[in-house]
Structures are given as C-alpha cells and as structure tokens.
Amino acid sequence: MKMLTKFESKSSRAKGIAFHPKRPWVLVSLHSSTIQLWDYRMGTLIDRFEDHVGPVRSVDFHPTQPLFVSGGDDYSIKVWSLVTRKCIFTLNGHLDYIRQVSFHPDLPWILSCSDDQTIRIWNWQNRQEIACLTGHNHYVMSAQFHPTEDLIVSASLDQTVRVWDISGLRKKHSAPASSVRSFEDQLQRQQLPQQDIFGNINAVVKYVLEGHDKGVNYASFHPTLPLIVSSGDDRVVKLWRMSDTKAWEVDTFRGHTGNVLCAIFHPHQDLILSVSDDKTVRVWDLNKRVPVKQFRRDHDRFWLIGAHPNMNLFGACHDSGVMVFKLERERPAHTIFQNKLYYINSEKQLQSYDYSRNETSLPMLSLKKIGKTWSFMRTISYNQTDNSILVVFGEGDSSNYALISLPKHVTGAIEPTDIRQGEANFATFISRNRFVTFIKSTKTLHVKDMSNNTTKTIQLDSSVNDVLPGQGGRILLVKAHSVINYDVQQRKEVAELSVNNVKYVSWSNDGTYVAMLSKHTITIANRDLELVTSMHETIRIKSAAWDDTGVLLYSTLNHIKYTLLNGDNGIIKTLENTLYITKVVGNQVYCLNRDGAVEVIAIDPTEYRFKKSLVNKNFHEVLRLIKNSTLVGQNIIAYLQKKGFPEVALHFVQDPETRFDLALECSNLQVAFEQAKILNDSQIWEKLGEEALLQGNLEIVEYVYQQLHNFDKLSFLYLYKGDNERLNKMTTIAEHREDTSALIQNTLYSNDVKKRCQVYIQNGMLPLAYTLAKSNGLVELAAQILQEAGLEEKDVDLPELGGVVQLPTPIEEPIGNWPLKESSLSFFETALITGQVENLSLEDEPEQQQQPQQQQQQQQQFTKSATPALEFNDEEFEDDEDDGGAWGDLDDDLDIGDEFNAQAAAGAPSPDVVPVVEGEIGMWLRNAKTPASYAAAGAFEQAASLLNKQLGVVNFAPLRQRFLTVYGANKVYLPGADDLPGIKTFIRAENDEDDPKKFKPFIPGFEQLDELVKIGFRHFKLNHLEDAISTFRDIIYTIIVLNVEDEDEEEKCRQILSLCREYILGLSIELARRALDPSDIKRNLELAAYFTRTQLQTDHRVNALKVALTQSMKAKNYVSAAHFAGEIIKISPAGSKNYVQAESFKLRAETAGSEAVEIDFDPYSDFEICSGTFTPIYPGEPSVSEAIVGAKYKPEFKGGVCSITGVSAIGVPASGLRIRAD
Amino acid sequence: MDEFNDSSELYTIRNQFYSNQHNAVISYSLDQFSSQYQLKVLEFQIRSTVALGQDASELIDHGKVLFPEEEELFQLLSAHNDLQSFGTDSSTYFQDVKQGKFELQTVLTAIYLVKYEQDVNQAVSILNEYINSDRYNIGELEPFLILMNLYLYLGKIDQAAKLFEHLKIFPSFIRDSIIYHTFEAWYLAVKGESDNINNSYYFYDELLNLDYENDPIGKQKILTALFALTLQMRHLPEAQELLNQIRQLNVTSGDFIANEICYNYLTGSNDTRELLQQLYQIEPNHQLLQDFAEKTKVFDEIVGKYTA
C-alpha cells in the first residue's frame, strides 16, 4: 500500500477539514481563527473566512446546498454561504468551546457538540435549536449523525462513547407544523430538552459503550455496516458492533504511541484510518484487525482525519497545515495485445475486453493471493505465445513480479496454479520467451526465460530510476531528467532524450511515435527518441493512447484532450470521474475507470481531424469536414486564423463583426463591405475605407466617406479622381452646410476664383477678395470690391502680380478603381463558392518544378570546384564539409542525350532485364536503385550496366572483389534440419523498417572508408607509393558500389573520390619521375614541379615540395627552387625544421637567382594536369574528363581507360555517381 | 496420453532429438520409458546414432526383436542407416518410395531426395502430397519442418507463410512443440525486421541453456544460428564473441564458415580465400560456393562484354 500525497498546505495548526462533495475543494479550519478554502487539484487558496474569534475546531460542507458550517472556541456556530462567501448567520447556545459541527445528510439539521457536555441539534432553516442532548459528564469531543439511520454517535472525555436514538425528533419535525409556540412553551422545552411539550422524547441514549481507559476523542459510524470505531487518549482504537438491542466491543487496535485523536472507516474498503499526536497516520485492516501501513511526519502531530464522501481521498490536519492524500494508486493495471485489453479489476481479478466485439470476458484469474492483501497490482504485460501474464505489485523494496500462466478456457476467477515470482520494480516481456525485470535498489536488469531463470544480468547506471516498456526487444530507461531507449539484447543505449520524470509511456499503434507522460507534461518523440513536441498541462495527466491516424488522445483528471504532432491541442470532453484511456478506435474511446471496469466513450473527433487535415494540407478532407459536420466555435475560428486560413474561418462565422475582421484579413472587400453595411459603425467604416484605399477600390472609398460625412476627404478624392462634376457638387454641398472653410477648400480644388472671391466678400474679407480678383485679372469684380470698400485703386498698394495660374484639367474621364490583376480564388474560396469539392486540384506546379531542380543538382555536381577540400591528418581524419568534392567542368564535354539521361537518372535498367525473383532478393531487386543494391541482389549485369551508364565503367576486372564482397556481405546461413541444406537469411540495411517496399540490402564499406584513407596515408608516409595507389583505388571501387543514406554521406563520398584522384595522380607523377632516365633532367624537374600542384594534405605536400626543391637546387634552377622554398615556408609552422631549412635554401637560391634548365612550369599560372601525359592543361585548352573522380585528360585520350581509376572510360557520356539508396 | 502434451514421457527426449543432443538421446535406456513409448524412443535413438555418423544396425536388429510387428518401420530405418554407411548404391529402398506411407518414411525419403539425388522439388512434392493426404495424422510436425526448411532454402517465403496458415487449423498445443518453434524461428529470421530476428535469436539463446556437454556438434549448430542472427542484426562485437566461442568448440560446419566469410566482409577484412577453401573441403556443395561460382561466371562474362 502506498500513500500518495496530492496536496499539502502550509499554515498554522489545522483543526478541522471537510471535502466538498463535488468540487475539488477542501475547507480547513485553523487554530488561528481562520477558515481556508483550497482547490486541492490546482493547489490554490480560493478564499479565507474570518469571523470567528479564537480557534475554529470544526467545519463541514452541506451535502447539496452551497453552504458550510463552522464551530469554534467562541461558543458560536456559523453558517456560511459559498455563493457570497459570507457568514449568513450565527447559532448561539453552547456554553463552552464547540468541538465538532456537521450537517445532517438530508434533514436541515446541524449537529454540534461542546465542552459544555451537551450535544445540540439545530434547524438551519429556521435557525433554531431543536434538541439538546445531555448525559455525557465531560467534554463531548465528537458527535456524528448516522448516514442512513436516526442515530448519533458521540465521544467524550468521560471515557464513554454513546449512541443516541433520535427517531423521535425526526417524527416530530416531519409532522405538520404546529401553530407557533408560545414563549412559555419554548422556555419549557428548553428546560426539559429531551422532551417536547407532549412529553415525546426527542433523543434517548441507546447504548453507552464503555471500554476506553481514558477520555475518548472521536467516534464514527461505518458507512454501511453496524460498526463504530472510536479512539482515545488510552492510545488505542476500538471497534464496536451494534445490533438492534445491544452494542459490544469487538476488538482493540494497539500501536499508536500517543493519544489517538481521530479514527474513521474507509468509505469503501475494509480499512480503518487513525491519526495520533505520535505524528503518525495508521491504516488498519478491519477484518484481520492488524496494522496495514503507517505514515509518519517528522514534526507534526495529527489532529483530525476526514474522508472524501465519494472519492479515494483523505485529508489530515496537523500542526502545520493539512495534507490531502489517497491510499494506493487507482490506475487499473492493463495491457493491450492485438485487439484485446487485459486488465485487473477492482476485485484483483484478471479480465479481458475484446475491442472488436465490445465484450468483456468473465474474470479469468484471481490474483488476490499474490502478494500481500493490500498490495496493489501496478503493471501487467501479456505474452501470447505462452498465454501468460507478468504482473508487478507492491511498492519500493517489497515490489515483486509474478509470472502466471492463464487458463486455456475462461471459466471464472480461478486461483492461478503456476506462479513464478521474484523481486522487481518493473517487469515486461521483450520477446516470445524472454522478459526483463528491473530492481531499483541495485539498479540491475535481469533477462529471464519463461522458467524464471535469469539468462542475463545487466548492471545499469546508478541514475536509472525506472524502466518502461519499449518496442521490439527494447525498453526505456528512465532517469530523473532523461529517457534512454535501451537495446537489452545488445546492451546498448540506442538513443536518449532529455525529459523530466517520465512515469508512463504510450506507443503509437505502428510504433513510430511514443508519448511520454510526466505529471504535468507530455513529450512526444519518434522511435529514435527525437523530440517531436512537448506540452504542459496544469491538471495532472493520467493516460494517453494514439488513434489510428496518429493523433494522441490523453486524459487528465477531468478531461479527455487531444494533441497533434505539431503540438496543437484541445479539449474533447469533460469527465465526471477520472478515466484511463486504453485505446481509440474511430470515435470510440475505450477507457478503464477507477473501479477497474471498461467504459466506452463516444467522442466527436471532428475538431482534431479537421485541424490535422489542415496542418497536413489535406484540404479535401478539410472541405469534407466543413461540409458534413457541424464544426463551429471561436476555438476553430481562432485556430484557422492563426494557421493562416482566414478564408476558411470566414465560412464558419455568422457574427458580422468577426466576419468583417476576417474578410479584411483575407482582403475580401466585398464581404467586408456587406458586413460594414450591416454593422454601420464609424470605426468599421474607417477600417474599410483604409483597406479600400490600399486596394485602390475608389468606389468603396467614396461610399465610406459619404457614410462618414467626411466631406474634406471626399473632396480630395474627387480632386485626384479628376471628377470635376462631383467636385462642384461638393462646393454646393459646402455652401448648403455653410462651411466656409470647406467651401474655400473646394474652390481651391476647382480653381473657381469668382466663387472664392464671393465667399471672401460675404465674409467681409474684402482685401483678400480684391487681391484675388485683381491677381486673376477679374478687373470688374475688383472694381466692384473697391467700390464696396469705398476705396480707390491707388489706395491699395499691391505687390507686382504674376500671370494667372491655370489649373490643369483632367485629360480623361474621372478615374475609377485601380485596375487590379484578376486574382484567382483560393482553393477553399472556390470550393465554398461553387460547392464543388471533388474536382479541384491542389497540385499547383510543384511536380513540374521538381524536374528542373533535379537537373540543376546534376549540373552542380559537375561544376563544383576541382579542389578537394578534405584535410586528412595521419592520425585524425577530419571531415571538412565546407567545400564540395570535385568533378571538374564536364559540362562542355559531356554529350548526354535526353533519352539516355532520363533513363540513367531514373536509375533503373529497363524492366525487361530485371529477372523476376521471389523472396527477399526479389524485394531487393524491386527496390534497387543503385549499382550496389543490384550487386547485393546478385543482379551483376544490372549493376554493371548502371555503372557503365552512370560512370562510364568499362574495365570491370578490378571490381571483381568489390562485387563479391557486396554480394556476400548480406547473406548468412541458419543451420537447417540434419542432412538438409542451411537456410539463407538476409542482412538488411535497416532492420527496423517494416515496409517491404523499402527493404534494401546492407552494403558494407562506408564505415571503413576513414580507415582505408588512413591506410593510404600510411603507405604514402612509408614511401610505399604503389601500395598507396592501390589503396586509394580500392577506396574508389568501394564508393562506386556503395549505398549511402543521406546527402551528408554522399557528399563525403564525393570528397573522398576527389582526394583519391589527387593522391593517385600525384603519386603516379612521382613514380614516373623516379622511373626516368637520370639524364632527362628537364622532365625530372617538370614532374617534380607538377607533383607539387596536386592537392595533397599539407604535410604530404611538403614532401612533394621538398622533392621539387631538391631537384631544382641540384639542377641549379634557383628561381624555381626559391619558389618551392617559398611554398614550404608558407605552409610550414614557423620555426619548424622544414621552415628553417626552406628559409636557408630560399636565401641561397635567391642569391644565385638563375635558372639553368628551362621547364614547362609556370608557378604563377593556373593549370590542371593531364592524367595521361602528366603535362599541364591550361585554362581554355581542350580537355576531356572521366566521370568517377573527374580526372582531366588531353582530348587524344578520349575513349581510353582512365589511369587514375583503372576502370572508367575517358570522355564518354555518363550521368554521374548515384549511390543514394532512396 | 497425448504425445504432444508437456507431461508426456517423450517430451524431454523429443526436445533433445530435435535440438541435436544426439548423444543425450542415445544415452537413455529403453527401460526408463513406459512400454508404449519405447518404440518411439528407439526410433529417436536409431536416428540419433545415424546422425552422429555411427552404425545403428545393432539397435535396429534389437528393435526388430523387440517389436516384431513393426517390420516396415525398421526396414525404413535400416535403409536410412545403410545410406549413411554405404551411400546410395546399396539400397533402392528410397528410390522405390513414390509416396510416403507414414510420417517417418515421408520425412526420410525427402531427406534422401535432397541429400543424395539433389532433387529438392521432388522432395517438396512428396512432403506436400503426404500432409494433404488422408494418411497424414494431425500432430505430425516433422514433415512441416522439412518442408519449411526446403521452402526457405528455395527462397519461397510465400509458400512458407502458407505453411503457417495450414498449421492454424491444428490444435493450439502444437505451438508448444520444439519442432514448431524451430521452423518458426527460421521463418521469422528470413522474414527479417528487428522483432522477428530478436524472437528467433531468443529461441536459440534458450536452447543454449540445455545440456550440450556431450553434444558439441549440437551446440555448434545452435551457436552458428546465433552467430548468423547476430550478424543479421549487425551486432558485430557480439558476433565476434560468438565466433570465439564456436572456434573453441573445435567443431566446424559449412554454414559456420559461410557465416564467417560474411562476417569478414562486414568487418572489412575482404580476404576470404582461405575460408572459401576450407568451405570447399568441408562442404563442396554449399550454397555459398555454388552462388559464388555462378556469380564469378557472370562476372567473367561482364568483364568480357564491356572490354570487347
């Protein structure tokens, strides 16, 4: 048994606790006079109630009404409203501290007990005391109504427990209400509290239970049985039984070492829970009357324990707050095999559920006798081969597993016959006849066979805390901050992902994804534990299962939710009770509830299917869902908007305002215009106006300005439209509106000088009017104005006036809307407008675009730099990926017919040459795209044909060994039956692949490339030049018959090919030099110089330069010598031996400064070296290349076999290296 | 009592026979078994003796005396024994069998056809004819084992799969049989994919727990299978470990050498000449040699074709 703490509050001493029957709330009354209301699920303080003076010893929620009651040391009982969060009224009457208060389960009564030695019953509706029970002769510490009968049990420091019969009280109060009683009546009743005016007895003591040796602190009824449990200062818990006529002590539970303050029955299990000031909570077995478990706090004395009315939750009050906990997990252990769920029900029996038939089996097996009585079955794993299960039960160090065979026929819960057990904290099957167990204390993993014998023991890292099931013989090792995918058979960590405190995992149906559940986080990863998405939940996550389409459904304490692989999530359903999802099929969610029974819940998967389709751009499905389902809600609209599909959202929205916003977002002016008309709000019009202006829709702009009476803007609009007619109208309108300023503005726009003058005159601005008239040549008008002003022309002194300014007139009709390019409707718009979904095409052009891309790629591979960028150290092979390998510029030389190109690019020989083979080889052949795959499948002709077409290979003899290696490296033999041939089985490139269309042979070689290069370098260093050449050629042969997985690998191969070319060329030049007749000094010097031009690793190049330098010095070619010495200095570390020597040579050579032999080598010009003649090919000179390594030749070599590779023809059509297996 | 039941007296000896613990099989005394099983035990012992390359005539004669009514069976076993000792010429027993009358005859005839006549197709058809005839008794699994062996040898995985379908109509207890497990392990390995290979691996790994102290040949077979499966999973360090174990046994076989050749290719040591020679000495007709000979020929043609 395990105590799982769900919530803890920190406060002063807590004295009373009560659970809300429905909501996740708990009331806590404190010694400090405060009452707190906590949400124990979220861990938040909802409210505080402060009205009592002094300690509040008890609180209780009303079972149905939004009320609670409290009682404390201020002698008062207070009833509070949960709605207003205020005290509604106070009941006074007790004469001392109130120890406990509680509501009656159905009558409007409150029960209280007090240090005044009485128990009182109050009617909270009329707020009157209706009974006072006397009899105890010391403090009454607790009093409680019976849940169903008219009984009360009370406990007192007088060392007794009393049971009271209150049926009389009920009778009286359910009788028709009598007339209002007189004051005297009431007074009398109070004096004779147990009798009413008719002499009826309200409450009588039914039994007095004596047995405690000291004061009794608490007594409570069993919810269903006629039992009472009590606890006292004599440190014991006592169990009592009662019949109709008597009550007697049944047993005593000893163990507490301090006063036992409270003891209660478990609401639905045969357990008793007690708390004491010895700082322990103890759990006792009601039937066997033995202790089951105890939990200790270090510093806090316990005061009270309360149970949730319906759920497996308890709250205990102690010196520094409360703790809410549950006893034992409630997740029924379960596992799925194919279409069946195996689970353990509440009776600890194994049952199965057939998903396809929606049928629960009879219980198959009783597991009650496995482990101790109260040990919980935590996990289960099923093995079909053996028809057995593996269960793990118990906790911590006493956690064990049991391997149990299932009966062949299900006939009911029989006792298992064949049980093999052992210690483990986790156990699961990893194959037909193996399982692994994990022992946490020693961090060991045992692989066991079905006879429970250990076949392998693995010591794990000490940080491994737990193990969870994996896929395909693997398990997941859980550490505090990471999860490791572990191959048990290979003892190898395959992958690791950082994720905290994972508790459960759920693998997708095809094993591609795994959801790892922690308390509040879900982390989704692929099977290689590469993070896909991660999300946080505030409510505890309980379970998860994948639906058929790769959507994860999960349950929290109170919801079923979903998440897509991109992290988009939402709520599907709210749950009354927590459920554990086991499987999702279509719209059915198969769950297990906490009572260990299967519940099938129908959900509406539309929302997540819709979102998934949208994310995956499966627009046809989106449309189908739009058309066929009632998908609405702000949620969807917001989602669509967020994902950039406002036009789809538009479809869902009815609300004009939202429609308007969405329409603007998708620039749909027409819809926005319609909505604006409906809304007719100035802000809306303004927004529309702005957008219309941006789009150049002047009609709408005009309409908007009109609506807004925005005359100034309207006038300006007409001005720039060139619409004089309307501009004049605006003048008239301004006149009507008597808006002088607007009028003047309009006359300015229309250049109507007369009108403006009139306006000035009307407004008494004669000087302005005169000046205007005069300057515009309106002599008569000017004269009139002067006259009106009573002035003469000479009185006015005007500056010199220029000519009349003419307003340009529009040359065309007033402009309309800006012509916009006809926009095509989006996929959805078309579909939604036309209603035709089926025949729409989403395939815009991507396919057509792809081809040029491919071609471009092919071209790129030829135009990359001819310099290999790989830098190899002798010891360390560093892969520099910055620069491409080299192919040389083959563009001009290659004449590849389109037809041929297409065929070679497709990578497959014409189908008629592929032999039809069945089995693995058949699949390899069908999936083959590279020469290596064909060779591995034994189709040497096809492989050869591809090599010929792609790389121009004509001399196959050197490739014999490589072909046989590739063919032989993927076939092994299982011994067959005696005297029969063995069984050939095959090594695939990827054993985790389950799609036969992707089965490919494993081709060795890539892993060995680095090592081979090193060997080549070693030969170079040791001056074994022939061996080095042969090694580099082997590398070439390996690469051309090889499969690589990705671009990086392919790129690496290309670079190594370039490297091989340079070394083979360089070493061949050097060999040729060494083979020369010593008298041929000129050629000797030339070859030495060319050798320095090959792209070798730095220290190897130094060797070449030293050769050239030495030869030059010998031949008295000092200029060249100085150059080579300079090159050495450039690449040698300053101060090194080479550097110092070179410096001294350089000095000597420069001093001499002459060249004895003229050679064909210009150190300053760029050239390539013909691999046939070892002479320079200068830029612009004709040349041909070879296709594997891109070696250059003079044109006369065309058609010959390349001396670098030894296998390929020079200058023949070739489509290029193709080693990517996919 | 049902002979496939786990509690049958024959359970252990059957497992030993089919897991190549032939010395263990021979070591039993007939008295250790109830009389109803003695004939079967003797049959296993005779076959084990032959399998170990020893002469079983004494046992056969003994059997003829003990079970005079089983003449047909002993005639068959005698022919089987003779093949081992004298080769094909001395007996025409198997040549005359055109149709298997009973399980063992069918099985041994099929083996004869493959081993001495190299006529795999005829062997397959004899086995198929038998399991589909009314002479076939439910529960007889050895014909299936041989048939599965031959189908997989021929690369006919579809046929092998059908064979499994065929077995589905049988009572489920046959799945407890070692014979079933053996050919299931073969099938899974050839089918590929991690789970299947792992399961196959674990089957052999479990066999390794048996007592092979007196049966190094049997043990070598199991280790060779594990070696092959480890290579199939490309767990090379483990393969090296197994290789060392097998070498220590001082027992070799064609399949083992063939797998070692593959291992060399996988680890980059391409020089396999010596191993190929060894293989040729031990099993000149091994599939690998035949394959390589054929491929070499094809390759020679390619060399000629492109240089011409």
Short mmCIF file of C-alpha atoms in Angstrom, two decimals, chain A residues 385 408 430-434 447 449-451 455-456 471-474 487-491 918-920 923 937-941 944-946 948 953-957 959-965 967-995 999 1002 1004 1008, chain B residues 20 22 51 80 84 110-111 114-115 145-146 148-150 152-153 155-158 176 181 184-186 188-195 197-206 209 221 224-225 228-229 231-235 238 255 258-259 262 265-268 270 272 286-288 291-292 295-296 298-303 306-307:
data_model
loop_
_atom_site.label_atom_id
_atom_site.label_comp_id
_atom_site.label_asym_id
_atom_site.label_seq_id
_atom_site.Cartn_x
_atom_site.Cartn_y
_atom_site.Cartn_z
CA THR A 385 3.00 -17.48 -27.10
CA LYS A 408 -6.79 -22.19 -21.52
CA ILE A 430 10.58 -8.35 -24.52
CA SER A 431 10.08 -11.33 -26.78
CA ARG A 432 8.11 -14.53 -27.06
CA ASN A 433 10.11 -16.22 -24.40
CA ARG A 434 12.02 -13.58 -22.55
CA VAL A 447 16.68 -11.01 -18.64
CA ASP A 449 13.27 -17.03 -19.62
CA MET A 450 9.83 -18.45 -19.14
CA SER A 451 11.06 -20.81 -16.44
CA THR A 455 19.76 -15.69 -18.65
CA LYS A 456 21.47 -12.37 -18.49
CA GLN A 471 9.35 -1.60 -28.76
CA GLY A 472 10.95 -4.59 -30.41
CA GLY A 473 13.07 -6.03 -27.62
CA ARG A 474 13.93 -2.62 -26.29
CA ASP A 487 18.52 -2.49 -26.52
CA VAL A 488 18.54 -5.27 -23.96
CA GLN A 489 19.95 -7.90 -26.23
CA GLN A 490 22.78 -5.72 -27.39
CA ARG A 491 23.17 -3.97 -24.03
CA GLU A 918 10.70 -14.04 -55.26
CA GLY A 919 11.51 -13.65 -51.60
CA GLU A 920 13.96 -11.21 -50.10
CA MET A 923 12.20 -7.31 -52.88
CA ALA A 937 20.84 -8.91 -55.01
CA GLY A 938 23.10 -10.85 -57.35
CA ALA A 939 21.98 -8.93 -60.43
CA PHE A 940 25.54 -8.24 -61.55
CA GLU A 941 24.51 -7.48 -65.11
CA ALA A 944 27.42 -3.38 -64.36
CA SER A 945 25.07 -1.76 -66.82
CA LEU A 946 24.32 1.06 -64.36
CA ASN A 948 28.66 1.77 -67.30
CA VAL A 953 32.93 1.96 -66.28
CA VAL A 954 34.28 -0.36 -68.98
CA ASN A 955 37.02 -2.30 -67.32
CA PHE A 956 35.26 -4.42 -64.72
CA ALA A 957 38.04 -6.79 -63.77
CA LEU A 959 35.82 -4.53 -59.43
CA ARG A 960 35.51 -8.29 -59.02
CA GLN A 961 36.43 -8.34 -55.34
CA ARG A 962 34.09 -5.44 -54.55
CA PHE A 963 31.19 -7.10 -56.33
CA LEU A 964 31.70 -10.34 -54.45
CA THR A 965 32.07 -8.50 -51.15
CA TYR A 967 27.13 -9.79 -52.77
CA GLY A 968 28.50 -11.88 -49.91
CA ALA A 969 28.12 -9.41 -47.07
CA ASN A 970 24.41 -9.68 -46.60
CA LYS A 971 23.65 -13.37 -46.58
CA VAL A 972 24.06 -15.70 -43.65
CA TYR A 973 23.03 -19.28 -43.08
CA LEU A 974 20.96 -20.80 -40.32
CA PRO A 975 21.69 -24.49 -39.93
CA GLY A 976 18.73 -26.49 -41.20
CA ALA A 977 17.47 -29.88 -40.12
CA ASP A 978 20.00 -32.71 -40.03
CA ASP A 979 21.21 -33.62 -43.53
CA LEU A 980 19.40 -30.69 -45.10
CA PRO A 981 20.93 -27.53 -46.51
CA GLY A 982 21.04 -24.45 -44.29
CA ILE A 983 18.58 -21.62 -44.58
CA LYS A 984 19.81 -18.49 -46.18
CA THR A 985 18.75 -15.37 -44.34
CA PHE A 986 19.46 -11.80 -45.22
CA ILE A 987 21.04 -8.74 -43.70
CA ARG A 988 19.03 -5.66 -44.42
CA ALA A 989 20.19 -2.08 -44.38
CA GLU A 990 17.53 -1.26 -41.80
CA ASN A 991 16.06 -3.92 -39.56
CA ASP A 992 13.52 -1.54 -38.09
CA GLU A 993 11.95 -0.98 -41.47
CA ASP A 994 8.67 -2.83 -41.88
CA ASP A 995 7.59 -1.66 -45.30
CA PHE A 999 13.71 -3.38 -47.83
CA PHE A 1002 23.07 -3.91 -46.22
CA PRO A 1004 29.36 -2.63 -46.17
CA GLN A 1008 35.55 1.55 -43.36
CA ASN B 20 20.63 -32.05 -31.81
CA HIS B 22 22.01 -36.85 -30.12
CA ALA B 51 23.02 -38.50 -37.28
CA HIS B 80 18.32 -44.90 -43.68
CA GLN B 84 24.84 -43.36 -44.13
CA ALA B 110 12.51 -36.29 -48.60
CA ILE B 111 15.86 -36.01 -46.89
CA VAL B 114 17.65 -33.73 -51.24
CA LYS B 115 20.87 -35.17 -49.95
CA LEU B 145 9.75 -28.90 -40.51
CA ILE B 146 11.40 -30.43 -43.56
CA MET B 148 9.72 -25.32 -44.22
CA ASN B 149 13.45 -25.99 -44.44
CA LEU B 150 13.17 -26.66 -48.15
CA LEU B 152 13.19 -21.34 -47.13
CA TYR B 153 16.19 -22.90 -48.82
CA GLY B 155 13.68 -18.72 -51.07
CA LYS B 156 9.95 -19.38 -51.31
CA ILE B 157 8.85 -17.35 -48.35
CA ASP B 158 5.30 -17.10 -49.62
CA ASP B 176 4.34 -25.86 -27.65
CA HIS B 181 9.40 -23.39 -32.52
CA GLU B 184 9.04 -20.63 -36.64
CA ALA B 185 12.49 -19.33 -35.69
CA TRP B 186 13.72 -19.98 -39.24
CA LEU B 188 10.98 -15.25 -38.52
CA ALA B 189 14.67 -14.85 -39.27
CA VAL B 190 14.09 -14.97 -43.01
CA LYS B 191 11.17 -12.60 -42.68
CA GLY B 192 13.52 -10.09 -41.09
CA GLU B 193 12.77 -6.96 -39.04
CA SER B 194 14.15 -6.44 -35.55
CA ASP B 195 11.32 -8.03 -33.59
CA ILE B 197 15.04 -11.59 -35.61
CA ASN B 198 15.10 -10.98 -31.88
CA ASN B 199 12.47 -13.61 -31.29
CA SER B 200 14.35 -16.06 -33.40
CA TYR B 201 17.52 -15.19 -31.52
CA TYR B 202 15.90 -15.80 -28.18
CA PHE B 203 14.70 -19.21 -29.27
CA TYR B 204 18.24 -20.30 -29.96
CA ASP B 205 19.54 -18.47 -26.94
CA GLU B 206 17.17 -20.53 -24.86
CA ASN B 209 20.69 -23.37 -21.79
CA LYS B 221 24.73 -25.71 -34.57
CA THR B 224 26.15 -20.97 -35.58
CA ALA B 225 22.49 -19.99 -35.69
CA ALA B 228 24.03 -15.82 -38.12
CA LEU B 229 21.26 -13.95 -36.33
CA LEU B 231 25.17 -10.82 -38.00
CA GLN B 232 21.72 -10.30 -39.35
CA MET B 233 21.23 -7.69 -36.65
CA ARG B 234 24.72 -6.39 -37.40
CA HIS B 235 25.78 -6.62 -33.79
CA GLU B 238 28.60 -9.85 -30.11
CA ASP B 255 27.19 -22.92 -42.57
CA ALA B 258 29.90 -19.36 -44.78
CA ASN B 259 28.81 -17.06 -41.98
CA CYS B 262 30.09 -12.89 -44.37
CA TYR B 265 33.06 -8.93 -45.47
CA LEU B 266 31.13 -6.96 -42.90
CA THR B 267 34.21 -6.08 -40.91
CA GLY B 268 36.20 -5.08 -43.95
CA ASN B 270 37.86 -8.91 -47.53
CA THR B 272 38.28 -14.75 -47.76
CA HIS B 286 27.46 -25.46 -50.02
CA GLN B 287 25.06 -22.84 -51.35
CA LEU B 288 27.63 -20.12 -50.90
CA ASP B 291 26.40 -18.90 -55.56
CA PHE B 292 29.92 -17.58 -55.80
CA LYS B 295 28.37 -15.06 -59.80
CA THR B 296 32.03 -15.39 -60.79
CA VAL B 298 28.50 -13.95 -64.63
CA PHE B 299 31.19 -11.51 -63.70
CA ASP B 300 33.62 -13.01 -66.17
CA GLU B 301 31.03 -12.52 -68.87
CA ILE B 302 30.58 -8.91 -67.83
CA VAL B 303 34.32 -8.30 -67.99
CA TYR B 306 32.47 -4.45 -71.74
CA THR B 307 36.08 -4.78 -72.76
#
